[in-house]
Amino acid sequence: MKRITYIIAILFACTSCSDTFLDNAPKGKYHEGNYDMGTAQELLVLATLMDGYNVFAQQTWPITAMQCHTTDNSHPGGPSGDGGVDFSQFPTMSFTPANSMFNTYYSLQFTAITKANEALQMLKDIEEANGETAATRQYRAEAYFIRAAAYFRLTQAFGAVPYVDRVMGKDEAMADQLSATVIRNKYLSELIGVINDLPTRKEAVNSGNIGRAARAIIAKTYLYEKDYDNCLTYTGQIISSEDNDLSTPYAEIFWEENEFGPESVWEINADYKPDQNISIIGENNQWCLMNGVRGFPNLGWGHNAPSENLMNDYESNDPRFGATILEHGEKVDGEEVVASNYKYFNRKAYCRKSERSLYGRADWCYGYWSNLRIIRYADIVLMHAEAACETNDLDEAKRKLEMVRARARNGQSVLPEIKTTDKDELREKIRHERRIELALEFERYFDLVRWGIAEDKVVNFVVGKHEVFPLPQTEIDKSNGKLQQNPKY
């Protein structure tokens, strides 16, 4: 995506420098009098798609609250109440429909959906005038992916929500609220049909790995629907494609030099090079800022810190502990970490001093250049292991589990191979592996919910209520009674 984003920036810069372009009315609008319509319309589609993708990097606050601070993995870090009242309600599950985090998260998904729908409408107009091309097919596939990813997140978080698959007029009534399963079936059929129009990671390493991400969203959806056979089909396609692998050392996955590497299935591009006047997404990507060291070096606010419960759950000498947990008093890059409050931090969000010293950056830049890794290959492999276990292919489940553990060993005599022949025991081993491998990322809360064990792991979890979050009260109010709130809220 970095290459594509640069192209967009350059093209807009070039067109804005043209006297002909600026002098033709209406200024700022592409039409046959000031620009070649075929090129301009496709450029607008691409820019709209980029806007849709970038929405996923703007969700740091609600994701940290909803998917991290609610879990047994995460300690909120920082002083009590840090982040404001709404943000502080998640560790105790004391939130209400009025909590602003829900409104932000909900609105951002629908912003992405709107951008996808706008791009699809523009593509329809282009193809009616000029016919279908390989480029328009790819753009359509990307729009379907954006819409599917947003609806996956909405149904995961809220269950039944309004379903919008077109550009709606301002005066139109709110779209009908459909169940999670109905919505998922709609986007699955669309996304499955366009997979081959998307590039693989190896074909377009700078485009954001969209092709495999489509299969990942499909596989995750089937996993949430407990359709393990179809989940296996799509995780299997990702694995057999050899488009990804686990060759990146665990401790180096989140380094800048490994962005869009073999571990990457879906990540959102960010870049910050002050000496080159480059800021892509920039301050909207606040993941490193949210998680970074609070104290010295001053790298962030220290949220989503490892809990004592998580730290106690690591197997003896698991190298991933040191690659995930950063502790007060530890020396990193020649600097001693001094915590101002809670004594532990998420090391996955630590930006190395060598990165901070590049391109005119400074410590206060808080890792704005760090890509947001949304889906990693290890997640796909563990999804495959889980689905294989649930379909009674225990040997396949153990093979995939061993792939992840072999990388985690990092050449050491630790983390013995799992050889159990008991399905229930193997299921627990896979669940443990997901917790440790994906610690302090985005999966834990909804894993616990879909496994039906959140009541035992999440403080104050209420069965029949907290499996989904409340729909924002602002949306309920705007709907004039059409939008139904989730139970017990």
Short mmCIF file of C-alpha atoms in Angstrom, two decimals:
data_model
loop_
_atom_site.label_atom_id
_atom_site.label_comp_id
_atom_site.label_asym_id
_atom_site.label_seq_id
_atom_site.Cartn_x
_atom_site.Cartn_y
_atom_site.Cartn_z
CA MET A 1 0.00 0.00 0.00
CA LYS A 2 2.91 2.37 0.49
CA ARG A 3 3.59 2.32 -3.26
CA ILE A 4 -0.07 2.87 -4.11
CA THR A 5 -0.39 5.70 -1.59
CA TYR A 6 2.67 7.44 -3.01
CA ILE A 7 1.17 7.17 -6.52
CA ILE A 8 -2.07 8.77 -5.34
CA ALA A 9 -0.18 11.60 -3.68
CA ILE A 10 1.99 12.19 -6.74
CA LEU A 11 -0.95 12.15 -9.14
CA PHE A 12 -2.93 14.61 -7.07
CA ALA A 13 0.14 16.82 -6.76
CA CYS A 14 0.72 16.74 -10.52
CA THR A 15 -2.87 17.51 -11.45
CA SER A 16 -3.09 20.34 -8.94
CA CYS A 17 -0.07 22.00 -10.58
CA SER A 18 -1.72 22.15 -13.99
CA ASP A 19 -3.02 25.58 -15.04
CA THR A 20 -5.61 23.93 -17.25
CA PHE A 21 -6.86 21.81 -14.39
CA LEU A 22 -7.10 24.72 -11.97
CA ASP A 23 -8.66 27.14 -14.45
CA ASN A 24 -11.49 24.90 -15.58
CA ALA A 25 -14.72 25.12 -13.58
CA PRO A 26 -15.91 23.55 -11.41
CA LYS A 27 -12.59 23.58 -9.60
CA GLY A 28 -11.73 20.40 -7.73
CA LYS A 29 -14.19 18.26 -9.67
CA TYR A 30 -13.07 15.79 -12.30
CA HIS A 31 -14.91 16.09 -15.62
CA GLU A 32 -14.18 15.80 -19.32
CA GLY A 33 -13.15 19.46 -19.54
CA ASN A 34 -10.21 19.23 -17.20
CA TYR A 35 -9.06 15.62 -17.02
CA ASP A 36 -9.27 12.33 -18.86
CA MET A 37 -12.36 10.75 -17.29
CA GLY A 38 -11.20 7.16 -17.51
CA THR A 39 -7.99 7.89 -15.59
CA ALA A 40 -9.60 10.35 -13.19
CA GLN A 41 -12.51 8.11 -12.23
CA GLU A 42 -10.25 5.17 -11.50
CA LEU A 43 -8.04 7.46 -9.45
CA LEU A 44 -11.05 8.56 -7.43
CA VAL A 45 -12.04 4.93 -6.88
CA LEU A 46 -8.56 4.13 -5.65
CA ALA A 47 -8.53 7.15 -3.34
CA THR A 48 -11.93 6.14 -1.95
CA LEU A 49 -10.71 2.61 -1.31
CA MET A 50 -7.65 3.98 0.49
CA ASP A 51 -9.95 6.06 2.68
CA GLY A 52 -11.84 2.85 3.49
CA TYR A 53 -8.69 0.95 4.41
CA ASN A 54 -7.36 3.79 6.52
CA VAL A 55 -10.47 3.71 8.70
CA PHE A 56 -9.19 0.46 10.21
CA ALA A 57 -6.13 2.29 11.56
CA GLN A 58 -8.29 4.88 13.34
CA GLN A 59 -9.83 2.47 15.86
CA THR A 60 -7.08 2.25 18.47
CA TRP A 61 -9.04 3.69 21.39
CA PRO A 62 -12.18 1.55 21.11
CA ILE A 63 -10.25 -1.61 20.19
CA THR A 64 -7.97 -1.20 23.22
CA ALA A 65 -11.01 -0.70 25.42
CA MET A 66 -13.32 -3.35 23.96
CA GLN A 67 -10.96 -6.10 22.90
CA CYS A 68 -8.04 -5.74 25.31
CA HIS A 69 -9.00 -4.10 28.60
CA THR A 70 -11.96 -6.43 29.01
CA THR A 71 -9.76 -9.54 29.10
CA ASP A 72 -7.67 -11.53 31.54
CA ASN A 73 -4.62 -10.77 29.37
CA SER A 74 -4.59 -7.06 29.89
CA HIS A 75 -3.92 -4.61 32.72
CA PRO A 76 -5.06 -1.05 31.92
CA GLY A 77 -1.67 0.35 33.01
CA GLY A 78 -1.11 3.96 33.96
CA PRO A 79 -2.76 5.71 36.90
CA SER A 80 -6.33 4.83 37.89
CA GLY A 81 -8.88 6.45 35.59
CA ASP A 82 -6.34 7.30 32.92
CA GLY A 83 -7.97 7.74 29.52
CA GLY A 84 -11.22 9.18 30.86
CA VAL A 85 -14.37 7.77 32.41
CA ASP A 86 -15.63 5.94 29.33
CA PHE A 87 -12.29 4.28 28.63
CA SER A 88 -11.91 3.24 32.27
CA GLN A 89 -15.20 1.34 32.42
CA PHE A 90 -14.01 -1.65 30.39
CA PRO A 91 -11.80 -3.51 32.90
CA THR A 92 -14.82 -3.73 35.23
CA MET A 93 -17.41 -4.28 32.45
CA SER A 94 -19.37 -1.32 33.84
CA PHE A 95 -20.00 0.35 30.49
CA THR A 96 -23.44 1.39 29.22
CA PRO A 97 -24.88 2.12 25.74
CA ALA A 98 -23.92 5.77 26.29
CA ASN A 99 -20.21 4.94 26.34
CA SER A 100 -18.48 6.91 23.58
CA MET A 101 -16.17 4.03 22.68
CA PHE A 102 -19.10 2.12 21.18
CA ASN A 103 -20.23 5.08 19.14
CA THR A 104 -16.71 5.59 17.78
CA TYR A 105 -16.23 1.93 16.88
CA TYR A 106 -19.67 1.57 15.32
CA SER A 107 -19.37 4.79 13.33
CA LEU A 108 -15.94 3.95 11.98
CA GLN A 109 -17.08 0.58 10.63
CA PHE A 110 -19.95 2.27 8.83
CA THR A 111 -17.55 4.89 7.47
CA ALA A 112 -15.56 2.05 5.89
CA ILE A 113 -18.78 0.52 4.56
CA THR A 114 -19.82 3.86 3.07
CA LYS A 115 -16.45 4.21 1.32
CA ALA A 116 -16.78 0.69 -0.09
CA ASN A 117 -20.30 1.42 -1.34
CA GLU A 118 -19.19 4.69 -2.92
CA ALA A 119 -16.34 2.93 -4.72
CA LEU A 120 -18.72 0.23 -5.97
CA GLN A 121 -21.09 2.86 -7.35
CA MET A 122 -18.24 4.65 -9.13
CA LEU A 123 -17.04 1.34 -10.57
CA LYS A 124 -20.52 0.63 -11.89
CA ASP A 125 -20.55 4.00 -13.67
CA ILE A 126 -17.07 3.41 -15.13
CA GLU A 127 -17.94 -0.04 -16.44
CA GLU A 128 -21.22 1.11 -17.95
CA ALA A 129 -19.27 3.70 -19.93
CA ASN A 130 -16.04 1.87 -20.70
CA GLY A 131 -16.53 -1.81 -19.93
CA GLU A 132 -14.97 -4.07 -17.32
CA THR A 133 -11.18 -4.29 -16.99
CA ALA A 134 -8.75 -6.18 -14.77
CA ALA A 135 -8.30 -2.99 -12.75
CA THR A 136 -12.03 -2.47 -12.13
CA ARG A 137 -12.39 -6.13 -11.15
CA GLN A 138 -9.61 -5.76 -8.59
CA TYR A 139 -11.05 -2.53 -7.21
CA ARG A 140 -14.47 -4.18 -6.88
CA ALA A 141 -12.89 -7.06 -4.98
CA GLU A 142 -11.12 -4.63 -2.66
CA ALA A 143 -14.41 -2.80 -1.99
CA TYR A 144 -16.10 -6.11 -1.15
CA PHE A 145 -13.22 -6.90 1.19
CA ILE A 146 -13.48 -3.56 3.01
CA ARG A 147 -17.23 -3.99 3.44
CA ALA A 148 -16.84 -7.59 4.60
CA ALA A 149 -14.10 -6.71 7.10
CA ALA A 150 -16.22 -3.90 8.56
CA TYR A 151 -19.29 -6.12 8.83
CA PHE A 152 -17.24 -8.89 10.40
CA ARG A 153 -16.20 -6.44 13.10
CA LEU A 154 -19.71 -5.07 13.55
CA THR A 155 -21.32 -8.50 13.89
CA GLN A 156 -18.52 -9.68 16.15
CA ALA A 157 -18.99 -6.73 18.50
CA PHE A 158 -22.72 -5.99 18.31
CA GLY A 159 -24.50 -8.93 16.69
CA ALA A 160 -27.48 -7.66 14.67
CA VAL A 161 -26.89 -4.32 12.94
CA PRO A 162 -28.32 -2.42 9.94
CA TYR A 163 -27.16 -3.81 6.62
CA VAL A 164 -26.25 -1.29 3.89
CA ASP A 165 -24.94 -2.44 0.52
CA ARG A 166 -25.44 0.70 -1.57
CA VAL A 167 -25.06 4.46 -1.44
CA MET A 168 -28.07 5.73 0.49
CA GLY A 169 -29.67 9.14 0.23
CA LYS A 170 -29.50 11.49 3.20
CA ASP A 171 -33.27 11.38 3.74
CA GLU A 172 -33.62 7.60 3.52
CA ALA A 173 -34.75 5.67 6.57
CA MET A 174 -32.24 3.56 8.46
CA ALA A 175 -31.58 0.23 6.78
CA ASP A 176 -33.11 -2.91 8.24
CA GLN A 177 -31.35 -4.51 11.19
CA LEU A 178 -30.29 -8.05 10.24
CA SER A 179 -28.87 -10.87 12.34
CA ALA A 180 -25.14 -11.55 12.39
CA THR A 181 -25.59 -14.83 10.52
CA VAL A 182 -27.68 -13.26 7.74
CA ILE A 183 -25.17 -10.44 7.26
CA ARG A 184 -22.25 -12.85 7.25
CA ASN A 185 -23.88 -14.98 4.58
CA LYS A 186 -24.31 -11.90 2.42
CA TYR A 187 -20.70 -10.77 2.53
CA LEU A 188 -19.34 -14.32 2.33
CA SER A 189 -21.02 -14.95 -1.01
CA GLU A 190 -19.65 -11.66 -2.41
CA LEU A 191 -16.13 -12.12 -1.11
CA ILE A 192 -15.80 -15.76 -2.16
CA GLY A 193 -16.71 -14.76 -5.69
CA VAL A 194 -13.92 -12.19 -6.10
CA ILE A 195 -10.94 -13.78 -4.37
CA ASN A 196 -9.15 -14.52 -7.63
CA ASP A 197 -9.28 -10.84 -8.60
CA LEU A 198 -7.04 -9.94 -5.65
CA PRO A 199 -3.22 -10.11 -5.59
CA THR A 200 -1.33 -12.42 -3.28
CA ARG A 201 1.29 -11.07 -0.92
CA LYS A 202 4.12 -12.25 -3.13
CA GLU A 203 2.51 -10.74 -6.22
CA ALA A 204 1.97 -7.36 -4.61
CA VAL A 205 3.92 -7.16 -1.38
CA ASN A 206 3.37 -3.39 -1.12
CA SER A 207 -0.38 -3.55 -1.68
CA GLY A 208 -1.32 -4.74 1.78
CA ASN A 209 -1.70 -8.51 1.24
CA ILE A 210 -5.35 -8.08 0.36
CA GLY A 211 -5.79 -11.39 -1.44
CA ARG A 212 -4.95 -13.60 1.51
CA ALA A 213 -6.76 -11.24 3.88
CA ALA A 214 -9.99 -11.96 2.01
CA ARG A 215 -9.57 -15.67 2.70
CA ALA A 216 -8.71 -14.84 6.30
CA ILE A 217 -11.93 -12.89 6.82
CA ILE A 218 -13.88 -15.74 5.24
CA ALA A 219 -12.14 -18.29 7.47
CA LYS A 220 -12.67 -16.22 10.61
CA THR A 221 -16.34 -15.79 9.76
CA TYR A 222 -16.80 -19.54 9.36
CA LEU A 223 -14.94 -20.09 12.64
CA TYR A 224 -17.33 -17.74 14.46
CA GLU A 225 -20.26 -19.53 12.86
CA LYS A 226 -18.72 -22.84 14.04
CA ASP A 227 -18.64 -24.05 10.44
CA TYR A 228 -15.32 -25.78 10.94
CA ASP A 229 -15.24 -27.61 7.61
CA ASN A 230 -15.45 -24.37 5.61
CA CYS A 231 -13.00 -22.71 7.98
CA LEU A 232 -10.53 -25.50 7.20
CA THR A 233 -11.07 -25.01 3.48
CA TYR A 234 -9.97 -21.37 3.57
CA THR A 235 -7.23 -21.63 6.18
CA GLY A 236 -5.97 -24.58 4.15
CA GLN A 237 -5.90 -22.48 0.98
CA ILE A 238 -3.85 -19.80 2.72
CA ILE A 239 -1.40 -22.35 4.11
CA SER A 240 -1.02 -24.39 0.92
CA SER A 241 -0.48 -21.25 -1.18
CA GLU A 242 2.88 -20.72 0.58
CA ASP A 243 2.20 -17.00 0.31
CA ASN A 244 3.06 -16.75 4.01
CA ASP A 245 5.32 -18.60 6.41
CA LEU A 246 6.57 -18.51 10.00
CA SER A 247 10.18 -17.71 9.17
CA THR A 248 10.19 -14.32 10.91
CA PRO A 249 11.52 -14.73 14.46
CA TYR A 250 8.76 -14.08 16.98
CA ALA A 251 10.64 -11.25 18.66
CA GLU A 252 11.06 -9.46 15.31
CA ILE A 253 7.52 -9.69 13.90
CA PHE A 254 6.62 -6.10 14.79
CA TRP A 255 9.85 -4.49 13.61
CA GLU A 256 9.52 -1.88 10.88
CA GLU A 257 11.82 -3.83 8.56
CA ASN A 258 9.42 -6.79 8.65
CA GLU A 259 6.29 -4.90 7.59
CA PHE A 260 4.35 -6.79 4.90
CA GLY A 261 6.68 -9.73 5.51
CA PRO A 262 5.78 -13.44 5.41
CA GLU A 263 4.00 -13.21 8.77
CA SER A 264 1.64 -10.57 7.41
CA VAL A 265 -1.86 -11.52 6.27
CA TRP A 266 -3.50 -8.15 6.79
CA GLU A 267 -1.88 -5.00 8.04
CA ILE A 268 -2.61 -1.32 7.55
CA ASN A 269 0.16 0.83 6.23
CA ALA A 270 1.62 3.73 8.18
CA ASP A 271 4.69 5.81 7.49
CA TYR A 272 6.27 8.83 9.10
CA LYS A 273 9.36 10.42 7.57
CA PRO A 274 9.49 14.08 8.61
CA ASP A 275 12.63 14.81 6.61
CA GLN A 276 10.82 13.66 3.45
CA ASN A 277 7.46 15.27 4.29
CA ILE A 278 5.83 11.81 4.31
CA SER A 279 3.03 11.09 6.74
CA ILE A 280 0.73 8.24 5.76
CA ILE A 281 -2.06 7.65 8.30
CA GLY A 282 0.37 9.17 10.78
CA GLU A 283 -1.15 10.13 14.08
CA ASN A 284 -4.34 8.18 13.42
CA ASN A 285 -2.33 5.01 14.03
CA GLN A 286 -1.93 5.30 17.78
CA TRP A 287 -1.32 1.66 18.67
CA CYS A 288 2.30 2.17 19.74
CA LEU A 289 1.34 5.38 21.54
CA MET A 290 -1.42 3.58 23.46
CA ASN A 291 0.83 0.67 24.45
CA GLY A 292 4.24 2.33 24.68
CA VAL A 293 6.43 2.79 27.73
CA ARG A 294 4.98 5.33 30.16
CA GLY A 295 8.01 6.74 31.92
CA PHE A 296 11.48 6.52 30.39
CA PRO A 297 12.01 6.35 27.51
CA ASN A 298 8.78 8.30 27.05
CA LEU A 299 7.12 6.25 24.31
CA GLY A 300 3.44 6.29 25.21
CA TRP A 301 0.66 5.85 27.71
CA GLY A 302 1.27 2.28 28.88
CA HIS A 303 -2.24 0.89 28.23
CA ASN A 304 -2.93 -2.78 27.41
CA ALA A 305 -0.12 -3.92 29.67
CA PRO A 306 0.35 -7.62 30.47
CA SER A 307 -1.69 -8.84 33.44
CA GLU A 308 -0.27 -10.99 36.18
CA ASN A 309 -2.69 -13.72 35.08
CA LEU A 310 -1.22 -13.71 31.57
CA MET A 311 2.38 -13.66 32.76
CA ASN A 312 1.72 -16.64 35.04
CA ASP A 313 0.28 -18.66 32.16
CA TYR A 314 3.47 -18.86 30.09
CA GLU A 315 5.20 -22.23 29.97
CA SER A 316 8.64 -22.44 31.53
CA ASN A 317 11.28 -20.58 29.52
CA ASP A 318 8.92 -19.74 26.65
CA PRO A 319 10.94 -17.22 24.58
CA ARG A 320 7.69 -15.40 23.74
CA PHE A 321 7.53 -14.12 27.33
CA GLY A 322 10.55 -11.89 26.81
CA ALA A 323 9.33 -10.91 23.35
CA THR A 324 5.95 -9.82 24.75
CA ILE A 325 6.65 -8.51 28.26
CA LEU A 326 8.76 -5.44 28.91
CA GLU A 327 9.55 -4.85 32.58
CA HIS A 328 10.55 -1.86 34.69
CA GLY A 329 14.33 -1.86 35.18
CA GLU A 330 15.02 -3.86 32.01
CA LYS A 331 17.69 -2.51 29.66
CA VAL A 332 16.65 -2.12 26.03
CA ASP A 333 18.71 -0.38 23.34
CA GLY A 334 21.16 0.70 26.04
CA GLU A 335 18.41 2.47 28.01
CA GLU A 336 16.98 1.35 31.33
CA VAL A 337 13.19 1.27 31.29
CA VAL A 338 11.76 3.30 34.15
CA ALA A 339 8.00 2.92 34.63
CA SER A 340 6.02 5.82 36.02
CA ASN A 341 3.14 3.62 37.23
CA TYR A 342 2.44 -0.03 36.40
CA LYS A 343 5.71 -1.92 36.03
CA TYR A 344 5.07 -3.88 32.83
CA PHE A 345 4.45 -2.97 29.19
CA ASN A 346 3.49 -4.57 25.88
CA ARG A 347 6.84 -5.15 24.20
CA LYS A 348 5.17 -5.82 20.84
CA ALA A 349 4.43 -2.09 20.65
CA TYR A 350 7.96 -1.03 21.61
CA CYS A 351 9.62 1.00 18.85
CA ARG A 352 13.33 0.36 18.76
CA LYS A 353 15.75 3.22 19.12
CA SER A 354 17.15 2.46 15.66
CA GLU A 355 13.70 3.14 14.16
CA ARG A 356 13.24 6.30 16.21
CA SER A 357 16.49 7.70 14.84
CA LEU A 358 15.52 7.36 11.16
CA TYR A 359 14.09 9.97 8.77
CA GLY A 360 14.17 12.86 11.23
CA ARG A 361 11.92 11.10 13.75
CA ALA A 362 12.10 11.61 17.51
CA ASP A 363 10.92 9.73 20.59
CA TRP A 364 7.82 11.87 20.82
CA CYS A 365 6.67 10.54 17.42
CA TYR A 366 5.33 7.52 19.37
CA GLY A 367 5.73 4.97 16.60
CA TYR A 368 3.34 6.63 14.16
CA TRP A 369 5.27 4.87 11.38
CA SER A 370 4.50 1.38 12.69
CA ASN A 371 2.05 -0.59 10.54
CA LEU A 372 -1.00 -1.95 12.33
CA ARG A 373 -0.87 -5.75 12.11
CA ILE A 374 -4.48 -6.91 12.15
CA ILE A 375 -4.18 -10.58 11.09
CA ARG A 376 -0.97 -12.58 11.38
CA TYR A 377 -0.15 -15.89 9.74
CA ALA A 378 0.21 -17.62 13.12
CA ASP A 379 -3.43 -16.74 13.78
CA ILE A 380 -4.41 -18.52 10.54
CA VAL A 381 -2.38 -21.61 11.45
CA LEU A 382 -3.95 -21.77 14.91
CA MET A 383 -7.43 -21.29 13.44
CA HIS A 384 -6.68 -24.27 11.21
CA ALA A 385 -5.51 -26.29 14.21
CA GLU A 386 -8.68 -25.42 16.13
CA ALA A 387 -10.99 -26.30 13.25
CA ALA A 388 -9.13 -29.57 12.64
CA CYS A 389 -9.47 -30.48 16.31
CA GLU A 390 -13.20 -29.76 16.29
CA THR A 391 -13.64 -31.97 13.20
CA ASN A 392 -11.70 -34.79 14.91
CA ASP A 393 -8.59 -34.60 12.73
CA LEU A 394 -6.32 -34.52 15.76
CA ASP A 395 -3.15 -35.35 13.84
CA GLU A 396 -3.63 -32.36 11.53
CA ALA A 397 -4.42 -30.15 14.53
CA LYS A 398 -1.20 -31.22 16.24
CA ARG A 399 0.87 -30.66 13.09
CA LYS A 400 -0.34 -27.07 12.83
CA LEU A 401 0.05 -26.48 16.56
CA GLU A 402 3.63 -27.73 16.27
CA MET A 403 4.35 -25.26 13.46
CA VAL A 404 3.63 -22.36 15.81
CA ARG A 405 5.47 -23.86 18.77
CA ALA A 406 8.51 -24.72 16.65
CA ARG A 407 8.91 -21.07 15.65
CA ALA A 408 8.36 -19.98 19.24
CA ARG A 409 11.20 -22.20 20.53
CA ASN A 410 13.71 -20.11 18.61
CA GLY A 411 16.15 -23.05 18.52
CA GLN A 412 15.98 -23.72 22.27
CA SER A 413 15.09 -26.96 24.07
CA VAL A 414 11.80 -25.64 25.39
CA LEU A 415 8.07 -25.96 24.65
CA PRO A 416 7.75 -29.73 24.16
CA GLU A 417 5.76 -30.99 21.21
CA ILE A 418 2.10 -31.66 22.03
CA LYS A 419 1.38 -35.37 21.50
CA THR A 420 -1.89 -35.96 23.34
CA THR A 421 -4.52 -38.16 21.71
CA ASP A 422 -7.33 -36.74 23.87
CA LYS A 423 -9.52 -34.26 21.98
CA ASP A 424 -10.53 -32.23 25.04
CA GLU A 425 -6.92 -31.91 26.17
CA LEU A 426 -5.79 -30.92 22.70
CA ARG A 427 -8.52 -28.29 22.50
CA GLU A 428 -7.22 -26.72 25.70
CA LYS A 429 -3.64 -26.78 24.38
CA ILE A 430 -4.71 -24.96 21.22
CA ARG A 431 -6.63 -22.38 23.23
CA HIS A 432 -3.61 -21.83 25.45
CA GLU A 433 -1.40 -21.43 22.40
CA ARG A 434 -3.72 -18.76 20.96
CA ARG A 435 -3.57 -16.88 24.22
CA ILE A 436 0.22 -16.85 24.35
CA GLU A 437 1.00 -16.47 20.64
CA LEU A 438 -1.47 -13.60 20.15
CA ALA A 439 -1.06 -12.05 23.61
CA LEU A 440 -1.91 -8.35 23.85
CA GLU A 441 -3.14 -8.26 20.26
CA PHE A 442 -6.83 -8.25 19.27
CA GLU A 443 -8.24 -11.77 19.63
CA ARG A 444 -8.64 -12.70 23.30
CA TYR A 445 -12.04 -11.26 24.26
CA PHE A 446 -13.97 -12.65 21.32
CA ASP A 447 -12.09 -15.96 21.54
CA LEU A 448 -13.35 -16.35 25.11
CA VAL A 449 -16.88 -15.44 24.03
CA ARG A 450 -17.04 -17.84 21.10
CA TRP A 451 -15.56 -20.63 23.24
CA GLY A 452 -18.29 -20.06 25.82
CA ILE A 453 -15.86 -19.59 28.70
CA ALA A 454 -15.84 -15.80 29.09
CA GLU A 455 -17.82 -16.08 32.32
CA ASP A 456 -14.86 -17.88 33.90
CA LYS A 457 -12.17 -15.55 32.57
CA VAL A 458 -13.62 -12.03 32.39
CA VAL A 459 -14.35 -10.10 35.60
CA ASN A 460 -18.07 -9.28 35.98
CA PHE A 461 -19.02 -11.00 32.72
CA VAL A 462 -22.80 -11.55 32.56
CA VAL A 463 -23.98 -14.52 30.51
CA GLY A 464 -26.71 -13.53 28.07
CA LYS A 465 -25.49 -9.94 27.98
CA HIS A 466 -21.78 -9.48 27.44
CA GLU A 467 -21.43 -11.86 24.49
CA VAL A 468 -22.05 -8.68 22.51
CA PHE A 469 -21.60 -5.04 23.37
CA PRO A 470 -24.48 -2.55 23.49
CA LEU A 471 -25.45 -0.70 20.35
CA PRO A 472 -24.60 2.99 20.76
CA GLN A 473 -27.45 4.89 22.41
CA THR A 474 -27.01 7.67 19.85
CA GLU A 475 -27.89 5.18 17.08
CA ILE A 476 -30.89 3.86 19.00
CA ASP A 477 -32.16 7.42 19.43
CA LYS A 478 -31.69 8.30 15.74
CA SER A 479 -33.58 5.21 14.57
CA ASN A 480 -36.92 6.26 16.13
CA GLY A 481 -37.42 2.79 17.54
CA LYS A 482 -36.33 0.82 14.45
CA LEU A 483 -33.00 -0.26 15.90
CA GLN A 484 -33.42 -2.77 18.73
CA GLN A 485 -30.94 -2.71 21.63
CA ASN A 486 -29.11 -5.90 22.62
CA PRO A 487 -30.52 -7.86 25.61
CA LYS A 488 -30.01 -6.61 29.18
CA TYR A 489 -28.66 -3.21 28.11
#
